[in-house]
Amino acid sequence: MKLHTLFGALTLASSVIAKTEYVTRYHYVTVDGNGEVIASNIVLSGAAQATNGARILGSDKKEKSSEATTLTTIRTSSASLMEFKTDDESVVSVSEPTVEATSQIRSEATVNVSTTKSDSGIYSEISSSGVDASFAKAILDAHNTKRKAHSAPNLSWSSTLFSYAQNYADSYACGASLVHSGGKYGENLASGYSSGVAALEAWYSEGNNYDYSAANVFDHFTQVIWKSTTALGCAYKSCGGGLYVICSYDPAGNFGGEGPQNLSAN
């Protein structure tokens, strides 16, 4: 039996009054009978609550001061070396993750980048999904603008993903910690932002100085521009002065060993 180790990283949480708090985040990885890594999830445990409203946490890197909280999922489908950034910008390598949580097994067929749909096609499920159309179009367009800069194809709005995201958003208790749904989709979370697009801008800002030659560090940014992801569904819940935002991605991105073919600088 192979011996596996549990990796935990401290990530920085910043509030609007620059109060610094720390939370522990664990990367739970599933391996098969041969010891090959097949999937991974992040579980946020014992998250510290930032004061005075908004905060940032769970980005795998040190964040600039902001008015919101963000959280992402990292998954992996191979036993290749994985690297994660800690709060002091150091990079920790993990090669033998633990068997802790089950997760959707990656289908290798999803690695191939699909053909880009026409502009009209990417919006076709917005009207039937029951979503706030202006919110949906704005956050979908913002995603696709970012993706175009990295040679990633357009995402299409998915009513299925929206329903999944909205159900989870409806269950969120305003002010609570950000915790992933644990489903089969890729997922980015945020709270405290004024709009879905503002949350996306925070996720995307994590890509500053990204090392595309290695492409083995994953965060919100990498899920946003992941080439083999083809569908998007986002939802929100109003929480006082800001929004709780969840975006679901299908197929999920952030798989170890698949970064080079899915992440491009331009």
PDB file of C-alpha atoms in Angstrom, residues 1-240:
ATOM      1  CA  MET A   1       0.000   0.000   0.000  1.00  0.00           C
ATOM      2  CA  LYS A   2       1.345   3.383  -0.930  1.00  0.00           C
ATOM      3  CA  LEU A   3       1.851   5.959   1.805  1.00  0.00           C
ATOM      4  CA  HIS A   4       0.327   9.347   1.004  1.00  0.00           C
ATOM      5  CA  THR A   5       0.645  12.667   2.791  1.00  0.00           C
ATOM      6  CA  LEU A   6      -1.805  15.455   3.475  1.00  0.00           C
ATOM      7  CA  PHE A   7      -0.869  18.911   2.261  1.00  0.00           C
ATOM      8  CA  GLY A   8      -2.238  22.016   3.973  1.00  0.00           C
ATOM      9  CA  ALA A   9      -1.482  25.613   3.001  1.00  0.00           C
ATOM     10  CA  LEU A  10      -2.205  28.865   4.764  1.00  0.00           C
ATOM     11  CA  THR A  11      -3.791  31.484   2.548  1.00  0.00           C
ATOM     12  CA  LEU A  12      -4.110  35.199   3.168  1.00  0.00           C
ATOM     13  CA  ALA A  13      -7.422  36.850   3.992  1.00  0.00           C
ATOM     14  CA  SER A  14      -7.649  40.634   3.739  1.00  0.00           C
ATOM     15  CA  SER A  15     -10.570  42.803   4.758  1.00  0.00           C
ATOM     16  CA  VAL A  16     -11.413  46.305   3.588  1.00  0.00           C
ATOM     17  CA  ILE A  17      -9.766  47.668   6.732  1.00  0.00           C
ATOM     18  CA  ALA A  18      -6.559  45.731   5.983  1.00  0.00           C
ATOM     19  CA  LYS A  19      -7.090  43.313   8.874  1.00  0.00           C
ATOM     20  CA  THR A  20      -5.081  40.159   8.159  1.00  0.00           C
ATOM     21  CA  GLU A  21      -6.510  36.760   9.020  1.00  0.00           C
ATOM     22  CA  TYR A  22      -5.468  33.237   8.109  1.00  0.00           C
ATOM     23  CA  VAL A  23      -7.368  30.100   7.263  1.00  0.00           C
ATOM     24  CA  THR A  24      -6.167  26.558   6.661  1.00  0.00           C
ATOM     25  CA  ARG A  25      -7.031  25.024   3.338  1.00  0.00           C
ATOM     26  CA  TYR A  26      -6.398  21.369   2.463  1.00  0.00           C
ATOM     27  CA  HIS A  27      -5.990  19.891  -0.976  1.00  0.00           C
ATOM     28  CA  TYR A  28      -7.662  16.490  -0.821  1.00  0.00           C
ATOM     29  CA  VAL A  29      -6.587  14.236  -3.665  1.00  0.00           C
ATOM     30  CA  THR A  30      -8.035  10.907  -4.791  1.00  0.00           C
ATOM     31  CA  VAL A  31      -5.789   8.155  -6.166  1.00  0.00           C
ATOM     32  CA  ASP A  32      -6.695   4.872  -7.826  1.00  0.00           C
ATOM     33  CA  GLY A  33      -5.524   1.396  -6.877  1.00  0.00           C
ATOM     34  CA  ASN A  34      -2.238   1.890  -8.721  1.00  0.00           C
ATOM     35  CA  GLY A  35      -1.426   5.042  -6.805  1.00  0.00           C
ATOM     36  CA  GLU A  36      -2.235   7.301  -9.762  1.00  0.00           C
ATOM     37  CA  VAL A  37      -3.830  10.637  -8.886  1.00  0.00           C
ATOM     38  CA  ILE A  38      -7.249  10.831 -10.536  1.00  0.00           C
ATOM     39  CA  ALA A  39      -8.980  13.785  -8.882  1.00  0.00           C
ATOM     40  CA  SER A  40      -8.675  16.437  -6.210  1.00  0.00           C
ATOM     41  CA  ASN A  41     -10.790  18.923  -4.301  1.00  0.00           C
ATOM     42  CA  ILE A  42     -10.057  21.803  -1.990  1.00  0.00           C
ATOM     43  CA  VAL A  43     -11.916  21.780   1.323  1.00  0.00           C
ATOM     44  CA  LEU A  44     -11.960  24.954   3.361  1.00  0.00           C
ATOM     45  CA  SER A  45     -11.849  24.131   7.058  1.00  0.00           C
ATOM     46  CA  GLY A  46     -12.330  26.463   9.987  1.00  0.00           C
ATOM     47  CA  ALA A  47     -12.270  29.611   7.905  1.00  0.00           C
ATOM     48  CA  ALA A  48     -11.645  32.757   9.889  1.00  0.00           C
ATOM     49  CA  GLN A  49     -14.332  35.384   9.450  1.00  0.00           C
ATOM     50  CA  ALA A  50     -13.076  38.746   8.248  1.00  0.00           C
ATOM     51  CA  THR A  51     -14.480  41.754  10.037  1.00  0.00           C
ATOM     52  CA  ASN A  52     -16.360  44.711   8.632  1.00  0.00           C
ATOM     53  CA  GLY A  53     -17.904  42.798   5.774  1.00  0.00           C
ATOM     54  CA  ALA A  54     -15.803  41.807   2.824  1.00  0.00           C
ATOM     55  CA  ARG A  55     -12.569  39.831   2.592  1.00  0.00           C
ATOM     56  CA  ILE A  56     -10.387  37.684   0.311  1.00  0.00           C
ATOM     57  CA  LEU A  57      -9.356  34.107   0.906  1.00  0.00           C
ATOM     58  CA  GLY A  58      -8.621  30.850  -0.827  1.00  0.00           C
ATOM     59  CA  SER A  59      -6.821  32.061  -3.927  1.00  0.00           C
ATOM     60  CA  ASP A  60      -3.603  30.002  -3.564  1.00  0.00           C
ATOM     61  CA  LYS A  61      -1.627  33.248  -3.554  1.00  0.00           C
ATOM     62  CA  LYS A  62      -1.322  36.514  -1.694  1.00  0.00           C
ATOM     63  CA  GLU A  63      -4.099  38.868  -2.794  1.00  0.00           C
ATOM     64  CA  LYS A  64      -4.192  42.642  -2.977  1.00  0.00           C
ATOM     65  CA  SER A  65      -6.658  44.399  -0.658  1.00  0.00           C
ATOM     66  CA  SER A  66     -10.162  44.030  -2.006  1.00  0.00           C
ATOM     67  CA  GLU A  67     -13.815  44.204  -1.109  1.00  0.00           C
ATOM     68  CA  ALA A  68     -14.605  40.548  -1.452  1.00  0.00           C
ATOM     69  CA  THR A  69     -13.910  36.933  -0.762  1.00  0.00           C
ATOM     70  CA  THR A  70     -12.986  34.385  -3.409  1.00  0.00           C
ATOM     71  CA  LEU A  71     -12.532  30.623  -3.412  1.00  0.00           C
ATOM     72  CA  THR A  72     -11.610  28.167  -6.153  1.00  0.00           C
ATOM     73  CA  THR A  73     -11.288  24.414  -6.720  1.00  0.00           C
ATOM     74  CA  ILE A  74      -8.143  22.607  -7.848  1.00  0.00           C
ATOM     75  CA  ARG A  75      -8.391  19.168  -9.440  1.00  0.00           C
ATOM     76  CA  THR A  76      -5.800  16.840 -10.876  1.00  0.00           C
ATOM     77  CA  SER A  77      -5.879  13.825 -13.181  1.00  0.00           C
ATOM     78  CA  SER A  78      -2.267  12.680 -13.133  1.00  0.00           C
ATOM     79  CA  ALA A  79       0.456  11.898 -10.614  1.00  0.00           C
ATOM     80  CA  SER A  80       2.733  14.640 -11.955  1.00  0.00           C
ATOM     81  CA  LEU A  81       4.296  17.066  -9.489  1.00  0.00           C
ATOM     82  CA  MET A  82       1.849  19.697  -8.283  1.00  0.00           C
ATOM     83  CA  GLU A  83       2.841  23.087  -6.889  1.00  0.00           C
ATOM     84  CA  PHE A  84       0.785  25.416  -4.707  1.00  0.00           C
ATOM     85  CA  LYS A  85       1.540  28.969  -3.617  1.00  0.00           C
ATOM     86  CA  THR A  86       1.393  29.810   0.083  1.00  0.00           C
ATOM     87  CA  ASP A  87       0.724  33.139   1.763  1.00  0.00           C
ATOM     88  CA  ASP A  88       4.388  34.179   1.697  1.00  0.00           C
ATOM     89  CA  GLU A  89       4.616  33.579  -2.093  1.00  0.00           C
ATOM     90  CA  SER A  90       6.731  30.437  -1.636  1.00  0.00           C
ATOM     91  CA  VAL A  91       5.865  27.441  -3.801  1.00  0.00           C
ATOM     92  CA  VAL A  92       5.371  24.059  -2.159  1.00  0.00           C
ATOM     93  CA  SER A  93       5.617  20.898  -4.263  1.00  0.00           C
ATOM     94  CA  VAL A  94       3.432  17.873  -3.541  1.00  0.00           C
ATOM     95  CA  SER A  95       4.014  14.575  -5.312  1.00  0.00           C
ATOM     96  CA  GLU A  96       2.223  11.997  -3.095  1.00  0.00           C
ATOM     97  CA  PRO A  97      -1.224  13.336  -2.094  1.00  0.00           C
ATOM     98  CA  THR A  98      -3.499  11.597   0.358  1.00  0.00           C
ATOM     99  CA  VAL A  99      -6.656   9.608  -0.305  1.00  0.00           C
ATOM    100  CA  GLU A 100      -9.298  11.639   1.502  1.00  0.00           C
ATOM    101  CA  ALA A 101     -12.271  12.712  -0.608  1.00  0.00           C
ATOM    102  CA  THR A 102     -13.999  11.325  -3.652  1.00  0.00           C
ATOM    103  CA  SER A 103     -14.374  13.508  -6.705  1.00  0.00           C
ATOM    104  CA  GLN A 104     -15.579  13.285 -10.292  1.00  0.00           C
ATOM    105  CA  ILE A 105     -13.073  11.289 -12.373  1.00  0.00           C
ATOM    106  CA  ARG A 106     -11.643  13.247 -15.275  1.00  0.00           C
ATOM    107  CA  SER A 107     -12.636  12.124 -18.763  1.00  0.00           C
ATOM    108  CA  GLU A 108      -9.629  12.361 -21.047  1.00  0.00           C
ATOM    109  CA  ALA A 109     -11.940  13.214 -23.936  1.00  0.00           C
ATOM    110  CA  THR A 110     -12.568  16.624 -22.408  1.00  0.00           C
ATOM    111  CA  VAL A 111      -8.968  17.697 -22.918  1.00  0.00           C
ATOM    112  CA  ASN A 112      -9.673  18.484 -26.563  1.00  0.00           C
ATOM    113  CA  VAL A 113     -10.752  22.065 -27.204  1.00  0.00           C
ATOM    114  CA  SER A 114     -14.173  22.272 -28.806  1.00  0.00           C
ATOM    115  CA  THR A 115     -15.124  24.430 -31.757  1.00  0.00           C
ATOM    116  CA  THR A 116     -16.120  27.972 -30.868  1.00  0.00           C
ATOM    117  CA  LYS A 117     -19.848  28.634 -31.154  1.00  0.00           C
ATOM    118  CA  SER A 118     -21.281  31.681 -32.890  1.00  0.00           C
ATOM    119  CA  ASP A 119     -22.124  34.670 -30.705  1.00  0.00           C
ATOM    120  CA  SER A 120     -25.851  33.955 -30.960  1.00  0.00           C
ATOM    121  CA  GLY A 121     -25.305  30.319 -29.993  1.00  0.00           C
ATOM    122  CA  ILE A 122     -23.479  31.120 -26.780  1.00  0.00           C
ATOM    123  CA  TYR A 123     -26.490  33.050 -25.471  1.00  0.00           C
ATOM    124  CA  SER A 124     -29.173  30.602 -26.614  1.00  0.00           C
ATOM    125  CA  GLU A 125     -29.901  29.120 -23.168  1.00  0.00           C
ATOM    126  CA  ILE A 126     -30.036  32.404 -21.255  1.00  0.00           C
ATOM    127  CA  SER A 127     -33.708  33.147 -21.892  1.00  0.00           C
ATOM    128  CA  SER A 128     -34.840  29.628 -21.007  1.00  0.00           C
ATOM    129  CA  SER A 129     -32.812  29.326 -17.812  1.00  0.00           C
ATOM    130  CA  GLY A 130     -34.712  31.931 -15.807  1.00  0.00           C
ATOM    131  CA  VAL A 131     -31.576  33.871 -14.962  1.00  0.00           C
ATOM    132  CA  ASP A 132     -31.310  37.658 -14.770  1.00  0.00           C
ATOM    133  CA  ALA A 133     -30.431  38.116 -18.452  1.00  0.00           C
ATOM    134  CA  SER A 134     -28.329  41.248 -17.958  1.00  0.00           C
ATOM    135  CA  PHE A 135     -26.256  39.533 -15.251  1.00  0.00           C
ATOM    136  CA  ALA A 136     -25.796  36.406 -17.371  1.00  0.00           C
ATOM    137  CA  LYS A 137     -24.778  38.208 -20.542  1.00  0.00           C
ATOM    138  CA  ALA A 138     -22.416  40.547 -18.710  1.00  0.00           C
ATOM    139  CA  ILE A 139     -20.503  37.822 -16.883  1.00  0.00           C
ATOM    140  CA  LEU A 140     -20.468  35.517 -19.924  1.00  0.00           C
ATOM    141  CA  ASP A 141     -19.135  38.296 -22.165  1.00  0.00           C
ATOM    142  CA  ALA A 142     -16.527  39.230 -19.563  1.00  0.00           C
ATOM    143  CA  HIS A 143     -15.331  35.621 -19.378  1.00  0.00           C
ATOM    144  CA  ASN A 144     -15.087  35.356 -23.140  1.00  0.00           C
ATOM    145  CA  THR A 145     -13.214  38.645 -23.456  1.00  0.00           C
ATOM    146  CA  LYS A 146     -10.607  37.366 -20.999  1.00  0.00           C
ATOM    147  CA  ARG A 147     -10.453  33.970 -22.700  1.00  0.00           C
ATOM    148  CA  LYS A 148      -9.951  35.488 -26.151  1.00  0.00           C
ATOM    149  CA  ALA A 149      -6.760  37.141 -24.899  1.00  0.00           C
ATOM    150  CA  HIS A 150      -5.442  33.646 -24.110  1.00  0.00           C
ATOM    151  CA  SER A 151      -6.582  31.897 -27.313  1.00  0.00           C
ATOM    152  CA  ALA A 152      -9.329  30.049 -25.437  1.00  0.00           C
ATOM    153  CA  PRO A 153     -12.672  29.459 -27.209  1.00  0.00           C
ATOM    154  CA  ASN A 154     -15.897  31.135 -26.154  1.00  0.00           C
ATOM    155  CA  LEU A 155     -17.919  29.664 -23.340  1.00  0.00           C
ATOM    156  CA  SER A 156     -21.640  29.098 -23.885  1.00  0.00           C
ATOM    157  CA  TRP A 157     -24.271  29.769 -21.250  1.00  0.00           C
ATOM    158  CA  SER A 158     -25.662  26.559 -19.776  1.00  0.00           C
ATOM    159  CA  SER A 159     -29.093  26.460 -18.156  1.00  0.00           C
ATOM    160  CA  THR A 160     -28.042  23.263 -16.373  1.00  0.00           C
ATOM    161  CA  LEU A 161     -24.995  24.914 -14.833  1.00  0.00           C
ATOM    162  CA  PHE A 162     -27.031  27.987 -13.914  1.00  0.00           C
ATOM    163  CA  SER A 163     -29.634  25.879 -12.095  1.00  0.00           C
ATOM    164  CA  TYR A 164     -26.886  24.067 -10.216  1.00  0.00           C
ATOM    165  CA  ALA A 165     -25.194  27.353  -9.285  1.00  0.00           C
ATOM    166  CA  GLN A 166     -28.434  29.091  -8.290  1.00  0.00           C
ATOM    167  CA  ASN A 167     -29.503  26.224  -6.044  1.00  0.00           C
ATOM    168  CA  TYR A 168     -26.177  26.436  -4.245  1.00  0.00           C
ATOM    169  CA  ALA A 169     -26.310  30.241  -4.043  1.00  0.00           C
ATOM    170  CA  ASP A 170     -29.793  30.069  -2.527  1.00  0.00           C
ATOM    171  CA  SER A 171     -28.440  27.859   0.259  1.00  0.00           C
ATOM    172  CA  TYR A 172     -25.642  30.290   1.168  1.00  0.00           C
ATOM    173  CA  ALA A 173     -26.014  32.103   4.502  1.00  0.00           C
ATOM    174  CA  CYS A 174     -24.794  35.656   3.978  1.00  0.00           C
ATOM    175  CA  GLY A 175     -21.595  36.288   5.906  1.00  0.00           C
ATOM    176  CA  ALA A 176     -20.671  32.617   6.141  1.00  0.00           C
ATOM    177  CA  SER A 177     -17.366  31.127   4.989  1.00  0.00           C
ATOM    178  CA  LEU A 178     -16.974  30.202   1.346  1.00  0.00           C
ATOM    179  CA  VAL A 179     -17.193  26.427   0.974  1.00  0.00           C
ATOM    180  CA  HIS A 180     -17.351  24.531  -2.308  1.00  0.00           C
ATOM    181  CA  SER A 181     -20.439  22.598  -3.316  1.00  0.00           C
ATOM    182  CA  GLY A 182     -18.391  19.446  -3.922  1.00  0.00           C
ATOM    183  CA  GLY A 183     -20.041  18.750  -7.263  1.00  0.00           C
ATOM    184  CA  LYS A 184     -18.585  17.564 -10.542  1.00  0.00           C
ATOM    185  CA  TYR A 185     -18.186  21.008 -12.083  1.00  0.00           C
ATOM    186  CA  GLY A 186     -15.350  23.494 -11.897  1.00  0.00           C
ATOM    187  CA  GLU A 187     -16.284  26.235  -9.455  1.00  0.00           C
ATOM    188  CA  ASN A 188     -15.235  29.761  -8.508  1.00  0.00           C
ATOM    189  CA  LEU A 189     -16.818  31.535  -5.547  1.00  0.00           C
ATOM    190  CA  ALA A 190     -16.757  35.131  -4.346  1.00  0.00           C
ATOM    191  CA  SER A 191     -18.622  37.391  -1.937  1.00  0.00           C
ATOM    192  CA  GLY A 192     -18.793  41.107  -1.277  1.00  0.00           C
ATOM    193  CA  TYR A 193     -18.456  42.338  -4.852  1.00  0.00           C
ATOM    194  CA  SER A 194     -20.844  44.800  -6.465  1.00  0.00           C
ATOM    195  CA  SER A 195     -21.425  42.651  -9.564  1.00  0.00           C
ATOM    196  CA  GLY A 196     -20.593  39.361 -11.216  1.00  0.00           C
ATOM    197  CA  VAL A 197     -18.123  41.102 -13.509  1.00  0.00           C
ATOM    198  CA  ALA A 198     -16.333  42.633 -10.513  1.00  0.00           C
ATOM    199  CA  ALA A 199     -15.938  39.147  -9.029  1.00  0.00           C
ATOM    200  CA  LEU A 200     -14.563  37.889 -12.339  1.00  0.00           C
ATOM    201  CA  GLU A 201     -12.032  40.719 -12.450  1.00  0.00           C
ATOM    202  CA  ALA A 202     -10.783  39.641  -9.012  1.00  0.00           C
ATOM    203  CA  TRP A 203     -10.414  36.032 -10.158  1.00  0.00           C
ATOM    204  CA  TYR A 204      -8.642  37.074 -13.338  1.00  0.00           C
ATOM    205  CA  SER A 205      -6.224  39.383 -11.490  1.00  0.00           C
ATOM    206  CA  GLU A 206      -4.594  36.311  -9.952  1.00  0.00           C
ATOM    207  CA  GLY A 207      -2.981  35.661 -13.341  1.00  0.00           C
ATOM    208  CA  ASN A 208      -0.535  38.549 -13.102  1.00  0.00           C
ATOM    209  CA  ASN A 209       2.989  37.155 -13.617  1.00  0.00           C
ATOM    210  CA  TYR A 210       1.673  33.633 -14.226  1.00  0.00           C
ATOM    211  CA  ASP A 211       4.370  31.140 -15.304  1.00  0.00           C
ATOM    212  CA  TYR A 212       2.928  29.645 -18.499  1.00  0.00           C
ATOM    213  CA  SER A 213       6.106  27.684 -19.206  1.00  0.00           C
ATOM    214  CA  ALA A 214       5.385  25.481 -16.193  1.00  0.00           C
ATOM    215  CA  ALA A 215       1.589  25.894 -16.089  1.00  0.00           C
ATOM    216  CA  ASN A 216       1.348  23.812 -12.928  1.00  0.00           C
ATOM    217  CA  VAL A 217      -0.045  26.317 -10.430  1.00  0.00           C
ATOM    218  CA  PHE A 218      -3.849  26.570 -10.431  1.00  0.00           C
ATOM    219  CA  ASP A 219      -6.286  29.149  -9.102  1.00  0.00           C
ATOM    220  CA  HIS A 220      -9.419  31.101 -10.089  1.00  0.00           C
ATOM    221  CA  PHE A 221      -7.594  32.674 -13.025  1.00  0.00           C
ATOM    222  CA  THR A 222      -6.638  29.362 -14.594  1.00  0.00           C
ATOM    223  CA  GLN A 223     -10.220  28.081 -14.415  1.00  0.00           C
ATOM    224  CA  VAL A 224     -11.466  31.244 -16.135  1.00  0.00           C
ATOM    225  CA  ILE A 225      -9.155  30.778 -19.147  1.00  0.00           C
ATOM    226  CA  TRP A 226      -8.997  26.944 -19.223  1.00  0.00           C
ATOM    227  CA  LYS A 227      -9.283  26.054 -22.912  1.00  0.00           C
ATOM    228  CA  SER A 228     -11.152  22.768 -22.669  1.00  0.00           C
ATOM    229  CA  THR A 229     -13.930  24.272 -20.562  1.00  0.00           C
ATOM    230  CA  THR A 230     -16.861  24.992 -22.887  1.00  0.00           C
ATOM    231  CA  ALA A 231     -19.878  25.902 -20.745  1.00  0.00           C
ATOM    232  CA  LEU A 232     -20.601  28.404 -17.989  1.00  0.00           C
ATOM    233  CA  GLY A 233     -23.419  29.018 -15.550  1.00  0.00           C
ATOM    234  CA  CYS A 234     -23.213  31.698 -12.862  1.00  0.00           C
ATOM    235  CA  ALA A 235     -25.640  32.791 -10.165  1.00  0.00           C
ATOM    236  CA  TYR A 236     -25.743  35.240  -7.292  1.00  0.00           C
ATOM    237  CA  LYS A 237     -27.398  36.046  -4.000  1.00  0.00           C
ATOM    238  CA  SER A 238     -27.710  39.591  -2.658  1.00  0.00           C
ATOM    239  CA  CYS A 239     -26.052  39.954   0.736  1.00  0.00           C
ATOM    240  CA  GLY A 240     -26.379  43.462   2.102  1.00  0.00           C
TER     241      GLY A 240
END
